[in-house]
Amino acid sequence: MEVLPEVDCEEDVTITDDEEDDDEESSLSNIRITPTVTHIAKPRPQVALSKCPSSYKENSSQEKLMAAMAENFRQQYALLYPDRKALLLCPVNECSVQKFVSTTLRSTLLPYPELYDWEGCASFVADYLSLELLDPPFELPKQLSSPTWVLQTQRGTCFDFSIVLCSLLLGAGYNAYCVSGYATKEMCLLDQSRQECPLLQPQIQDKTEEPKKPMKKYSVKPPRDLHSNFERRQEEKQQAEAEAATLKKQLDAERLQKERERPPPDPLRGLRVHCWVLLLSGNREIPENFFIDPLTGKSYSTTDENFLGIESVWNHQNYWVNKQDCTFGCNEMTFDLGDLSKWEYVLCGQSLSIISDPKTLEEPEDEEEEEMDELKVFEMPPSWVTTIDISPADMEMRYPGGMKVIEYRKAKLEKFAPYLLKDGLVTKLTTYKDLDCTKASTIKEWFKHRSDHLDERELHTDSNVTTEHFRPGRSDALKYHRYVTLVPETERQMDFYSHIRTDGLARRIEKPFEMTETFENRTDFLFYRNAVYGKQIKVIRAGEALEQRPLQRVEERFHRDHSKPASKDVAERIFVVSDRRIQVTFHLEDDRIIPAWLNFIKPKEAADSQKAQAFTPQMVSGFQVDPSTKPYTNLQLYEMLVELMREEENVELHIRDSEKEVRSILSSREKEDSNTDLLISIYNPTRNEMARLHMEEKERMAKEKKQRQKEKELDLLAPSQVRLGLPEVLTSQDALQLKTDCLNEFKQQLFNKASLIQSRIEKETEELQKKQLWYQKNYLTMSNEDEDDYLAYCSDAMFRIHVLKMRLIRHKERAPQKYLALEEKLKRHPRLASHFL
Amino acid sequence: MNWQQDEPKVIDEEMLKQAIEEQGPQGQAGDISKKEGIQYEDVLQLRLDYRNILKIFHLWHFTSLTKLQLDNNVIERIEGLENLTNLVWLDLSFNNIQVIEGLEALVKLQDLSLFNNRISVIENLDTLQNLHILSFGNNAIAQLENVLYLRKFKHLRTLNLAGNPICEEESYKTFVTAYLPDLVYLDYRLLDEQTRETANTKYKYAVEAMQQNELQEQQAMEAQKISNEELQLHKDAFVEFLNGPQLFDSMFDEDPDGEKLALLPGMEALLESYPCKMEALCVQIFDAGLTQHAQRTAEVESFFTCSHEAVADNRQKAAQIAADFESSRRQKIVEMQQITDVELLEDNISSCQEQASQLSETLMSLELQLVDQLEDIFKDFERNISDMVGGFIEYVHTFAQCRDLENQHHEQQLEIALATLEKVVKNELEEEIPDDMAMVSGKHIDCYKDTVTNAVSASHDTHLLKIDNREDELLTRINSWMSGLLKSIHDEEVKRNRKRVSEIRNYVSYVKDELEDMRMSEHH
């Protein structure tokens, strides 16, 4: 009968669990709903230092040894190079404990595919953290926090940035180092306002020039050129001169412009401390050494002029001090860390030989010595930092507070986490006409997860033209839309995903009095239709007056239909509605240069007073390429004309349909823009409410089922039954006895529990009284410390007694209920139920 | 209509005219067509039902007819349909036809109805491979095997055999389903899966065996086709039957003396080595022939691509010029129609005429330029191809080596023959000797010697003749090929040029006529 309370306990536990879940989710949803507008990082709940693991708060023996060695190194270094600045060797961490910098690196590979290569890592670090400037800018930081701390607070100095990035890169298998040195002001202050925005740089197009066709053996010679060579050369010369002049002017103007934009010289140039990451070639198919600036996530060549000097580099295994001259920047630095004349190491050891010592391979005798050495070698202690972990939610939020603003030269880039903004905006790039960024010239926005599939929108403020790109998936198959206003019958261009549309429409260009449509892959080979309108007039149709523009001229063009002979295959037909004429041009026959055509004049329809005009051969004129072919008979011509007149009506219907479609697209676009939903993937459990509820429901069901199973297995009667020695099949006498026995036992247990609690209370009280007595006796001679102890004990004991009393009360309250519950349960027990019905 | 009382008729002009007028266009179109008269060649559909027709006649003019209905007549023989090669639909139901015939030329036929006739055998339809729908209902077909004949129609989807004696048979439906697996409708009904399954299980092995046979036949055909193609390639290279001992075999095939001489002792060794050498030489020529052929083909191809490119290029340019002119001309005409001032119009017309002449000049010079260019490359091509042919002909003189070989062989043969003769004379030869030699053994030695020498040289001459013939054949054929090719290229070019020139003239004269008309109308 011990099991019952256990069940109760578990129930309690599950309830609290659920509550916690709910809390978390509600906080998540809060984050989603309320986007922070300011750029200032949202103050994260400060992580209590006391929660840090012990390795953060104290040094192991190895680490102490390492610190001592570092101190030794520092002293020697200060002695040898009194002019040079102190090195960053053992700064304190967030718990104010000195740690060697190499042990602060914690190589980690996170389970996000985008962090598997250096570009992804660098841009992630640049996006995820916000910068705290060094103060003063020419001093090393006094504190170097652990990567976990930095990632939690999402803020740090350039050193913190580098440590995090280097940890990720090492985890991804790169040969990465942190570099402590000096850089330009722009670099240190993360000032990109003089750089072009990378999104604006023209994408380098793959120039896949068509391989020049090999000169074929029998290619015809071009006709002889009868122009004077001399004249041509003179002309060329003149042109070249003019070009050179304009080019020079342009260059001058550019130079002037640059001169004007140049920043004032930096008084601290060369003194500003910076920290960045060095990637050495070799691992992961890196062909050449290069730097990564962790603040921007961009890569630079090792000779870049932004980097002014290097003091030291380190990875998780060793620390090297630069002995090369950096007066003229890093231009001539070599990064062969094994070269003792250029780099001084702190720990001699295996890491050196790994990085570069080809000699060991060549001289086998040395190997033994090396091994001997290695035995003595002191290895870098393992990192004191716990594993770096980033939650998927944080990964998705990416920027501190979900957004980030970067200012470039004449441009401002704003980035947002997906789902942060209601309209699905993820990136917004504003370019300006002036350096002060006051007059916007274009605004380009990128969206994600929008239900209207809008992907990109660009607005040119000068011409007021908006262009929009859509991803596939819209019911109207719209792909691209360029417009000034969303009013119909104005200038616009719409492109469509033609393969989705039944009419194969690829593009529709509208001008105030013209509409041109192009088609692709139609079965009737139509590929072009152009309609010209006249002035708007009132049309009365179906009893209501409509404003409609009358058609004046419609032109249609067709591709060649090879199932028909060329001279019967229509290439172009023009309906001149205003003139009552129809022109048909046929395709060119093979080896012909002039197509056949026919011009029809439409006979007049029957009017009130007149009869319909009869068809006469004079209504048709045309040209036949081959005079020897049989001319059309009048019947054929008449049938053609009838067919064309019917087509004319169809074409008009098509055009009116197109107009209607344009209007419907425009109105739906307007609606969509004012009220956008975001699409949520069914694989996104945190956002998809339905999926989440469904999953929770499923989990709950599974849990309940499990519990029921457990209850089922639990036979309340078994112990009593065994004790009473009763058979499997019970008589009603036995059953009654069994029941009372069972109940009695439970009662006894409840009672026992109550008495147990009672006895504990008594015991506690007794002890407390004893202590009080003791205190009363000795309180005069007691030291302050003892007194404090005593007081602490007292309050503790009082608390314990209080808890026990509460428990007793609760137990007493619940005991009768529990008893009744058991009784009920026994009544319904399968083996007893039959006897108590 | 009381057609039953009418006399049986033959299709005649009057009947046709009436039918056409009845079935032709109505309303305004009908008036126009009546005025113009209808050409039999243009009629696409014709219905001649319920007219008591006995004999099909007078239909040979209707060459573009696609649909012909001759149902409900008393036709006894299918005839007179040979010219209607465009027919897609033919209805001969409710007639008195007994034998299927006279349909061989109607290869485009898709729908054929012979419903309610007296046909007992399905036959004579082999050429009608496009058949989709076939109706043989209410006939006298009694043998289930007739269905097997329909297996060759790969497009057949609908078949009607209802009302025939074979339908009485129990296995009729399953049999047809099994042997015509592509059929969709049988006797007005869709063939469902169940029927198919039962049919398949019932006739599985028979059908499989049949399929196997058909497959083998097909494979044999394909193999035959491939070998034919190969032979054609060899023929195109003018070296057919030179890749083996065929030439040698033919040398000895029609050579009675050689056969006898081969029986002489010692000849065996000689005859063993000779074909090998001969064959080696032949194969040499053969290989050279094939490679040279490939080279020639490549050359011809490159010439044609280049000349076609040049022509297409030129055509595009000319077409552009013409199109530009045409659009500007149309605009001009519209403008001129607005002009009322006679003199101004006159000016305009003459300027237009000038422009037309200018256009003609431009197009003509473009054409002339193309002709020059093509002539240049044609000359190059002619030179190259004749060089190639010359090279091959030179190589073909390897046949001289064959002749040498033959001469050698001849000498050795003669030697052996004479030696044998000596032995015979001395009676040293105990072995069996060829009959006729034994016969002559008693004759005078000189006479005998002559005979032997004659036989040997006769054989030699035959062999040499064969070789010479082969060589001559090769040379004549390659030369005629070359001259034919060059001539055809030249002719084509001339034809193209004529066509273009006449086209330009035609257009320009049309334009000028139009202008002239305008002027005339203005003057009146």
XYZ file of N, CA, C and O in Angstrom, chain B residues 115-117 136-141 160-168 172 187-188:
84
model
N -20.051 -2.306 -91.221
C -21.142 -2.880 -90.459
C -22.227 -3.395 -91.403
O -22.527 -2.779 -92.428
N -22.810 -4.504 -91.020
C -23.931 -5.077 -91.766
C -23.606 -5.287 -93.247
O -24.191 -4.680 -94.126
N -22.633 -6.169 -93.486
C -22.312 -6.595 -94.839
C -22.272 -8.124 -94.834
O -22.840 -8.752 -93.933
N -16.996 -4.327 -87.714
C -17.344 -5.470 -88.561
C -18.630 -6.113 -88.078
O -18.862 -7.297 -88.305
N -19.444 -5.353 -87.369
C -20.659 -5.949 -86.798
C -21.606 -6.454 -87.877
O -21.560 -6.015 -89.031
N -22.441 -7.415 -87.493
C -23.453 -7.970 -88.409
C -22.848 -8.436 -89.723
O -23.301 -8.064 -90.798
N -21.827 -9.221 -89.650
C -21.249 -9.816 -90.845
C -21.286 -11.329 -90.693
O -21.991 -11.852 -89.819
N -20.489 -11.970 -91.514
C -20.545 -13.431 -91.488
C -19.221 -14.024 -91.040
O -18.789 -15.072 -91.531
N -18.579 -13.356 -90.123
C -17.277 -13.842 -89.676
C -17.494 -15.003 -88.706
O -18.163 -14.853 -87.679
N -15.688 -3.486 -83.258
C -17.052 -3.980 -83.152
C -17.192 -5.250 -83.982
O -16.990 -5.243 -85.192
N -17.502 -6.348 -83.320
C -17.716 -7.622 -84.005
C -19.081 -8.197 -83.660
O -19.376 -9.350 -83.961
N -19.915 -7.412 -83.010
C -21.198 -7.934 -82.534
C -22.049 -8.381 -83.715
O -22.008 -7.790 -84.799
N -22.792 -9.435 -83.508
C -23.700 -9.895 -84.550
C -23.042 -10.812 -85.558
O -23.609 -11.088 -86.608
N -21.844 -11.280 -85.281
C -21.174 -12.247 -86.141
C -21.318 -13.635 -85.534
O -21.545 -13.778 -84.320
N -21.162 -14.653 -86.343
C -21.249 -16.017 -85.772
C -20.238 -16.260 -84.659
O -20.539 -17.032 -83.737
N -19.094 -15.629 -84.732
C -18.088 -15.922 -83.695
C -18.540 -15.483 -82.310
O -18.047 -15.976 -81.307
N -19.461 -14.540 -82.263
C -19.902 -14.067 -80.953
C -20.656 -15.152 -80.189
O -20.814 -15.065 -78.971
N -21.128 -16.132 -80.907
C -21.832 -17.233 -80.248
C -20.878 -18.041 -79.386
O -21.271 -18.642 -78.390
N -15.406 -16.114 -76.887
C -15.212 -15.008 -77.830
C -14.592 -13.770 -77.176
O -13.548 -13.276 -77.569
N -17.348 -4.074 -78.921
C -18.805 -4.228 -79.060
C -19.547 -3.236 -78.172
O -20.335 -3.616 -77.294
N -19.305 -2.001 -78.362
C -20.021 -0.895 -77.682
C -19.715 -0.815 -76.196
O -20.316 -0.031 -75.481
